[in-house]
Short mmCIF file of C-alpha atoms and ligand atoms in Angstrom, two decimals:
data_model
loop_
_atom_site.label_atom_id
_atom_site.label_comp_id
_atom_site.label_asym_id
_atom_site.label_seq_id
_atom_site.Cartn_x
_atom_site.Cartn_y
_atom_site.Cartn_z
CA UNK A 558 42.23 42.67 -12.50
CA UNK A 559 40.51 39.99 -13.73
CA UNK A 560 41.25 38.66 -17.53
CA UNK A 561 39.71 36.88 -20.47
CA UNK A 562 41.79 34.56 -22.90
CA UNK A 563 40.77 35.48 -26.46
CA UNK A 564 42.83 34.43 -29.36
CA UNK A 565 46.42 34.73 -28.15
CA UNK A 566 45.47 38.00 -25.80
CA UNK A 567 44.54 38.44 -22.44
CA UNK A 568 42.11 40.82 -22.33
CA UNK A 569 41.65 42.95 -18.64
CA UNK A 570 38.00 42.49 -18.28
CA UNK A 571 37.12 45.94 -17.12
CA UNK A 572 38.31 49.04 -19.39
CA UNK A 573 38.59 52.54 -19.89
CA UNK A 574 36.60 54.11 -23.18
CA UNK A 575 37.89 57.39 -24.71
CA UNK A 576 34.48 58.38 -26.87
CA UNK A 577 34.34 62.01 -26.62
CA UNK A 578 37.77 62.55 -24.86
CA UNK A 579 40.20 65.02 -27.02
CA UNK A 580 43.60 66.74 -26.48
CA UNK A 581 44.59 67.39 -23.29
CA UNK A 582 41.80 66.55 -21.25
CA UNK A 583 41.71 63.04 -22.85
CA UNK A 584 45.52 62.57 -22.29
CA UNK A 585 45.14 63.66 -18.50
CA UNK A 586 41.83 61.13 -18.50
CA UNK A 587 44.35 58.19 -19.82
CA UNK A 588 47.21 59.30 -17.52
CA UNK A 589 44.82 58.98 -14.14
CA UNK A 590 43.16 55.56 -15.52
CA UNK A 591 46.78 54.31 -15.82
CA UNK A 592 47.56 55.51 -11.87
CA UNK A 593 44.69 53.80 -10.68
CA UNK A 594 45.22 50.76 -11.79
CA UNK A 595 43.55 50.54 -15.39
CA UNK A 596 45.56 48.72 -18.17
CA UNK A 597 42.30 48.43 -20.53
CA UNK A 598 42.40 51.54 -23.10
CA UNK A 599 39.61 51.70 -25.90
CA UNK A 600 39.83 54.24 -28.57
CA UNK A 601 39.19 54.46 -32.50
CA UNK A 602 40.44 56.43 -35.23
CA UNK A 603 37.06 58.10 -35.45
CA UNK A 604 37.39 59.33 -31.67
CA UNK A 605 40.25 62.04 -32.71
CA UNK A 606 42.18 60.94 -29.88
CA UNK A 607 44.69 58.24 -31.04
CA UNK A 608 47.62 61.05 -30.43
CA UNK A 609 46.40 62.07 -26.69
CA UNK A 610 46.29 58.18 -26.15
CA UNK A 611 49.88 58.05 -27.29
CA UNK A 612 51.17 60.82 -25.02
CA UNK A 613 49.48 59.44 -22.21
CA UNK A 614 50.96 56.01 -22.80
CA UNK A 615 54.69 57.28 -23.53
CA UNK A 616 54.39 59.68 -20.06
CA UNK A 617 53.52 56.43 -18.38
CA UNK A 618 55.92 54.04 -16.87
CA UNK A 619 54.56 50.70 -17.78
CA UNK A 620 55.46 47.98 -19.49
CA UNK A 621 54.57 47.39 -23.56
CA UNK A 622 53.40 44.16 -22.00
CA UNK A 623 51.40 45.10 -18.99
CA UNK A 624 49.25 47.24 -21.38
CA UNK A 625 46.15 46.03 -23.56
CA UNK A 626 45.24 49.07 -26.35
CA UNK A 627 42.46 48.22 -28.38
CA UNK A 628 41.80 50.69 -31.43
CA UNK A 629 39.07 50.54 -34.83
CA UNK A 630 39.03 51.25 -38.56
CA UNK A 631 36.39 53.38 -39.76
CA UNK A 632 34.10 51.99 -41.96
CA UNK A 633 35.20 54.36 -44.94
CA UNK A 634 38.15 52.70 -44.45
CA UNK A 635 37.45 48.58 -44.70
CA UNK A 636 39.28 48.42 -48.33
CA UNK A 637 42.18 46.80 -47.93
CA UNK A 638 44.58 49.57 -48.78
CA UNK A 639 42.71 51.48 -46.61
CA UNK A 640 42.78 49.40 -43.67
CA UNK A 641 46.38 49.15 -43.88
CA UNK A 642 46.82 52.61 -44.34
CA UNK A 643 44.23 53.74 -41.40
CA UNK A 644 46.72 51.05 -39.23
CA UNK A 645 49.64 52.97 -40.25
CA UNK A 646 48.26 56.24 -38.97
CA UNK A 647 46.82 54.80 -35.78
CA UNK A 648 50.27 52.92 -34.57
CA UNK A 649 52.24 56.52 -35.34
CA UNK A 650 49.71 58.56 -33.55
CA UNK A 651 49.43 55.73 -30.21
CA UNK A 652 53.42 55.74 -30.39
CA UNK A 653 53.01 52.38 -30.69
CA UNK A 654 54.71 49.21 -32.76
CA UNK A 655 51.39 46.69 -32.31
CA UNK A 656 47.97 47.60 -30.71
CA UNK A 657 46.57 44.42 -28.94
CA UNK A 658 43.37 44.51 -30.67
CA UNK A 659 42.30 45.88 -34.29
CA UNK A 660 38.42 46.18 -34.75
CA UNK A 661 36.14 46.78 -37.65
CA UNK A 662 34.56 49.82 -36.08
CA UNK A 663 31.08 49.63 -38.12
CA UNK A 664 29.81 47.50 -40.88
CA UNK A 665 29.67 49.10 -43.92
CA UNK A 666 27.04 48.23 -46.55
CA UNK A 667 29.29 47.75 -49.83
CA UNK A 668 32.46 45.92 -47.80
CA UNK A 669 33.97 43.01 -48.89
CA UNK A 670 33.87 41.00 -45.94
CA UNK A 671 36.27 38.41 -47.40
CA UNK A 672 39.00 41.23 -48.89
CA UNK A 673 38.50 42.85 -45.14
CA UNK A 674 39.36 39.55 -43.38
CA UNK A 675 42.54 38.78 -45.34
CA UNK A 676 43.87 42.20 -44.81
CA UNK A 677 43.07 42.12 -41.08
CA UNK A 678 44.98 38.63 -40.50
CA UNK A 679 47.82 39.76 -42.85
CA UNK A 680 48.09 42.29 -40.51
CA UNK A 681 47.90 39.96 -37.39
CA UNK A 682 51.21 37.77 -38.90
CA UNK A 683 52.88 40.48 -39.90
CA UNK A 684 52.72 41.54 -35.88
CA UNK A 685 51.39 45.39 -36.35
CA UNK A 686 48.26 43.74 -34.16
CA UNK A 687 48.05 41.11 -31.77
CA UNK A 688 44.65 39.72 -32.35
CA UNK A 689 41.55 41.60 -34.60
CA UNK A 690 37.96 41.51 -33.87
CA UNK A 691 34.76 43.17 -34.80
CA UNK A 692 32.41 45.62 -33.23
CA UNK A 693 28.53 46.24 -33.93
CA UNK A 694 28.11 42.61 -35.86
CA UNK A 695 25.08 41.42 -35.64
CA UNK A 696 24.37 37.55 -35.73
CA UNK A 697 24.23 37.25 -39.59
CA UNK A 698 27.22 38.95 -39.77
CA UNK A 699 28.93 36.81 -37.45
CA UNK A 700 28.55 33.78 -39.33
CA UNK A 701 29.72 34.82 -42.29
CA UNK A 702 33.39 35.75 -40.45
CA UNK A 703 33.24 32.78 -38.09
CA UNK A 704 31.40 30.02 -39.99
CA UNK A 705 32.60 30.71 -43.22
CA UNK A 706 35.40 33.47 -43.47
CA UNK A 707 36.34 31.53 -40.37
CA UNK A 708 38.05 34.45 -39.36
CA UNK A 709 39.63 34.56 -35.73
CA UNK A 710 37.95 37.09 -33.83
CA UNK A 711 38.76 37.87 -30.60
CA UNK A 712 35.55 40.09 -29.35
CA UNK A 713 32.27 41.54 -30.76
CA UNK A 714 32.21 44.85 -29.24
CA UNK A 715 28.54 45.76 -29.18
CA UNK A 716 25.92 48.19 -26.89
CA UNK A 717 25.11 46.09 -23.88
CA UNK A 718 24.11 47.55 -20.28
CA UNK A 719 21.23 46.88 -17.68
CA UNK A 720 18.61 48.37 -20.05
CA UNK A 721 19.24 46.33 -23.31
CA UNK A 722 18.75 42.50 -23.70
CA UNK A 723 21.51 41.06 -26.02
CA UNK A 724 20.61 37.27 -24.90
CA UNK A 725 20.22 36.11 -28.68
CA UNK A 726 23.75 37.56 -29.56
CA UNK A 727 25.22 36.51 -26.47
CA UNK A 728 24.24 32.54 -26.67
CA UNK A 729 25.65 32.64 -30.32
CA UNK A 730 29.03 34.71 -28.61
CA UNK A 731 29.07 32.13 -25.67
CA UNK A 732 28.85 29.18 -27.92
CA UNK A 733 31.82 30.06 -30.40
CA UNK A 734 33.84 31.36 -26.89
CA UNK A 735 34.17 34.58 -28.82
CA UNK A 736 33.43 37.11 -25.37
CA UNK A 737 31.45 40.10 -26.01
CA UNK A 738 32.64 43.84 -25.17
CA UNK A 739 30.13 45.59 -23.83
CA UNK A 740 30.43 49.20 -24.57
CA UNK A 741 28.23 52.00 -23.38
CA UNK A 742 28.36 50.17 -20.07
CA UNK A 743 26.28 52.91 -18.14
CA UNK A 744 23.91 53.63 -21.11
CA UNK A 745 25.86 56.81 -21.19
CA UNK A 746 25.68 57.34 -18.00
CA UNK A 747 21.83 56.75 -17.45
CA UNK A 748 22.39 54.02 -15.45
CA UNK A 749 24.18 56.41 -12.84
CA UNK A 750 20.61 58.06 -11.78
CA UNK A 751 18.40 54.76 -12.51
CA UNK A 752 16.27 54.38 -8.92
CA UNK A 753 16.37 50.93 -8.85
CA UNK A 754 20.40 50.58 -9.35
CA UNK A 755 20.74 53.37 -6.60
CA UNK A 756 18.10 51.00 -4.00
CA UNK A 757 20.12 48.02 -5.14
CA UNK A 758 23.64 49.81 -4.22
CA UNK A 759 22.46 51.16 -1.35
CA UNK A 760 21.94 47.71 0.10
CA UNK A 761 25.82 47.32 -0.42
CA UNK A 762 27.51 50.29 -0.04
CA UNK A 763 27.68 50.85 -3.47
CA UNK A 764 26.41 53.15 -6.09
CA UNK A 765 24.58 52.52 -8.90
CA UNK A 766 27.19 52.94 -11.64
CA UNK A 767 29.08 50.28 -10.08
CA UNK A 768 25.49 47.84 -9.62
CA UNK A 769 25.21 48.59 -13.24
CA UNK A 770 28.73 47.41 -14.08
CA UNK A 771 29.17 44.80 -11.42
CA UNK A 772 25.61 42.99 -13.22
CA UNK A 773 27.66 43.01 -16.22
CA UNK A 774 31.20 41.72 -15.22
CA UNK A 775 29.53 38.99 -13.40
CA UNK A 776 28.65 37.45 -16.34
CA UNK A 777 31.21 35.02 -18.65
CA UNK A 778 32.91 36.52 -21.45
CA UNK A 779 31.64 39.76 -20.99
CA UNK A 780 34.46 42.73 -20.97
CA UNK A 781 32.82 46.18 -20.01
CA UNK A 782 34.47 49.59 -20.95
CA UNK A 783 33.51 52.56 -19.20
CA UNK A 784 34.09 55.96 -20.06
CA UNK A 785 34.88 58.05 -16.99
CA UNK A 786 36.50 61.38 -17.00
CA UNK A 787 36.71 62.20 -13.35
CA UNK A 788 39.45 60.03 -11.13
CA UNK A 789 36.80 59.79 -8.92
CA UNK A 790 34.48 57.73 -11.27
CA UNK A 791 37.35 55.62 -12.76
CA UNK A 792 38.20 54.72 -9.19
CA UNK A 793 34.60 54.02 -8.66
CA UNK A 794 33.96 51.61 -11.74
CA UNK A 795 37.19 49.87 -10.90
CA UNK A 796 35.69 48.74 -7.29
CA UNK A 797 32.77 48.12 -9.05
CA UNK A 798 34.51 44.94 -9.43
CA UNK A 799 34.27 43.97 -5.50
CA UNK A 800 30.28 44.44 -5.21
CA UNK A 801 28.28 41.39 -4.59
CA UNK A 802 25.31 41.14 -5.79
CA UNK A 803 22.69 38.87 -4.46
CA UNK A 804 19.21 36.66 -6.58
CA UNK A 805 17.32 39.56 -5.26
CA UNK A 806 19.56 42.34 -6.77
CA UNK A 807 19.56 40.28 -10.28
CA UNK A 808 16.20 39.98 -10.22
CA UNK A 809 14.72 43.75 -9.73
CA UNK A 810 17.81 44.58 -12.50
CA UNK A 811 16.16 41.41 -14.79
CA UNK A 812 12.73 43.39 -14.12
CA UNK A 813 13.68 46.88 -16.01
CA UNK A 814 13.62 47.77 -19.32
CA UNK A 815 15.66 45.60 -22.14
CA UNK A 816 14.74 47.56 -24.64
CA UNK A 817 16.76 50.94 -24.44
CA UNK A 818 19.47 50.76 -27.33
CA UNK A 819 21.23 54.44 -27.51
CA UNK A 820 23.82 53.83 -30.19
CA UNK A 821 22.29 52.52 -33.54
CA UNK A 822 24.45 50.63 -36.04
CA UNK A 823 21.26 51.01 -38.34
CA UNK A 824 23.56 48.94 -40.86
CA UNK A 825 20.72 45.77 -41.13
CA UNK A 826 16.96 46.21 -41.19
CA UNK A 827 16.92 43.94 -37.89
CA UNK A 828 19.54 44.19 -35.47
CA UNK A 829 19.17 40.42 -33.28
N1 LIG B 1508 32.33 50.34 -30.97
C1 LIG B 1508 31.44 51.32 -30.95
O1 LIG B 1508 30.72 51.56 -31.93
C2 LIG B 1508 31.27 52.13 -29.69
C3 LIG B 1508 30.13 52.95 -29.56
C4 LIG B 1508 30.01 53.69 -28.38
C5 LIG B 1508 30.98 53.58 -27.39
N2 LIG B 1508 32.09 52.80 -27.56
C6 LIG B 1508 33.16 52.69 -26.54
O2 LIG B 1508 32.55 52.42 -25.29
C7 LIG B 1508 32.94 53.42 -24.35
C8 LIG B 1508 31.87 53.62 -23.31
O3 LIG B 1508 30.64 54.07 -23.88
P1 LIG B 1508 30.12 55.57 -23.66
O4 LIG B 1508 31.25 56.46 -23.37
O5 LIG B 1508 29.27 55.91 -24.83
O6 LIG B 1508 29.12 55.44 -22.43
P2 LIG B 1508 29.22 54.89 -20.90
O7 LIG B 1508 30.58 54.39 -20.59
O8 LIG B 1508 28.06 53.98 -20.72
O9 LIG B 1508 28.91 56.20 -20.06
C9 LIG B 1508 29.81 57.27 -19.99
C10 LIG B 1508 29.16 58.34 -19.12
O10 LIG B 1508 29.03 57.85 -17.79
C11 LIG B 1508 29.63 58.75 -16.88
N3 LIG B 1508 30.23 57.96 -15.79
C12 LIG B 1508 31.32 57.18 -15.84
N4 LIG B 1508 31.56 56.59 -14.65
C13 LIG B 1508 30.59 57.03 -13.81
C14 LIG B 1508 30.32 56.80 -12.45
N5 LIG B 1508 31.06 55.96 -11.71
N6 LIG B 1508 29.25 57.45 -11.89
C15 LIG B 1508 28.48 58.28 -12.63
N7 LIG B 1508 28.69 58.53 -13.94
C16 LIG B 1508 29.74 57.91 -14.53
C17 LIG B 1508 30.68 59.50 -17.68
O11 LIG B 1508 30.93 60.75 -17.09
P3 LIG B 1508 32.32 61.57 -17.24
O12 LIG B 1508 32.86 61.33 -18.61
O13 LIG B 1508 31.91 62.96 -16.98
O14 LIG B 1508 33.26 61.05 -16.23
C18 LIG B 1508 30.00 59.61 -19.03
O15 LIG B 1508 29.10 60.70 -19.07
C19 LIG B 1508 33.21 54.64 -25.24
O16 LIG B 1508 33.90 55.66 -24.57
C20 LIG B 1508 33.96 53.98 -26.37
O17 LIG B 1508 35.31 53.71 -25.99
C21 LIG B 1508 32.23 52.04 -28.70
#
């Protein structure tokens, strides 16, 4: 599995999301990833499924070290009591010591960026996270934790699949080596059933899931995280990794619609 080196981590390049996946059925979900190969697990406190993560991850054999867990605080939660509270509960129910990652889920419109920032690396030194980061920031956001909070962030996780252009965020990402994690990977699974993907993959034995996330992984500093139930799709997306994909193939996936966002942050009155 390939890796990215972000702030003191290294960061498995293709993961496993958890959105949606409760109780049992999440736990057996984790507990198959983890067979096949995955070491990549994304979850939140909002997803409800911190605890199944946990079980999943104490049934499992592998190393503390082998493992990357990335999880969020909600953004009811970005005062700084709150954060460290919302920590507190996350670690207990993941079984855990130290996640890998801590993200600010969602902006919030009254947060105290500052307050938020201080808490979160207070948190890093005090070793209860490895590395923290940010998800759904949009460009002016950014600058205000890199430029002037100057904030170590190890990832923007944002939307970012086949059918929506993030070029603008992804030059400013690119040029402060901050890598981008691109969640809803398969535009929910859209991408699955998209007939140019499926010509594309059919030209290389592949399908057009995997077209969908090879496009992505073959780009720098882009980590994708794919939700997949099934064993048979997490197997899938992991060989994603071993399509090739030719000028031709980036071209007809160039040619479709960039325009297709399915998760809004709606926090800003532009989104760039
Ligand atoms: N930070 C945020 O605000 C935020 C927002 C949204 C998502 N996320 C994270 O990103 C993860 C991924 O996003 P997502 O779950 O919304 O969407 P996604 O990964 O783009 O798509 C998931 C859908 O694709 C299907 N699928 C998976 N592999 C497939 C394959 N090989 N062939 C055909 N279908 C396949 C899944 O089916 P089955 O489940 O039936 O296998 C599921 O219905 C989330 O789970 C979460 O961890 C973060």
């Amino acid at each position: 599995m390939d890796h990215l080196q972000t702030q003191g981590i290294n960061l498995p390049r293709l993961g496993l999301g958890t959105f949606r996946m409760q109780g049992d059925a999440c736990r057996a979900a984790v507990e198959s990833a983890l067979a096949l190969g995955y070491r990549h697990i994304d979850t939140a406190e909002m997803y409800g499924n911190e605890d199944a993560i946990g079980a999943a991850l104490a049934a499992s054999k592998l190393a503390r070290t082998d493992l990357h867990i990335t999880t969020k605080v909600w953004n009811e939660n970005l005062a700084p009591d709150a954060i460290r509270k919302a920590l507190d509960v996350s670690l207990k129910k993941l079984r855990l010591d130290q996640v890998d990652l801590y993200l600010v889920h969602w902006p919030a419109r009254n947060m105290n960026l500052p307050a938020m920032f201080e808490t979160l690396m207070k948190l890093k030194d005090d070793g209860r996270t490895r590395a923290i980061g940010v998800a759904n920031f949009n460009i002016a956001l950014l600058k205000t934790v890199v430029e002037q909070i100057k904030a170590p962030i190890a990832c923007n996780q944002v939307e970012y699949h086949v059918f929506l252009d993030q070029t603008p965020l992804r030059n400013y990402l690119a040029a402060k080596s901050i890598p981008l994690v691109a969640y809803c990977p398969l535009a929910q699974g859209r991408a699955a059933s998209d007939e140019t993907l499926i010509k594309i993959g059919r030209k290389h034995g592949a399908t057009a899931a995997q077209v969908a996330l090879k496009w992505l992984l073959d780009q720098d500093d882009v980590v994708a995280i794919p939700k997949a139930s099934r064993p048979e799709s997490q197997k899938a997306n992991l060989e994603a990794l071993h399509v090739g994909l030719d000028d031709e193939d980036r071209a007809a996936i160039a040619a479709l619609p960039k325009n297709k966002r399915f998760v809004n942050p709606g926090f800003a009155p532009e989104w760039d």
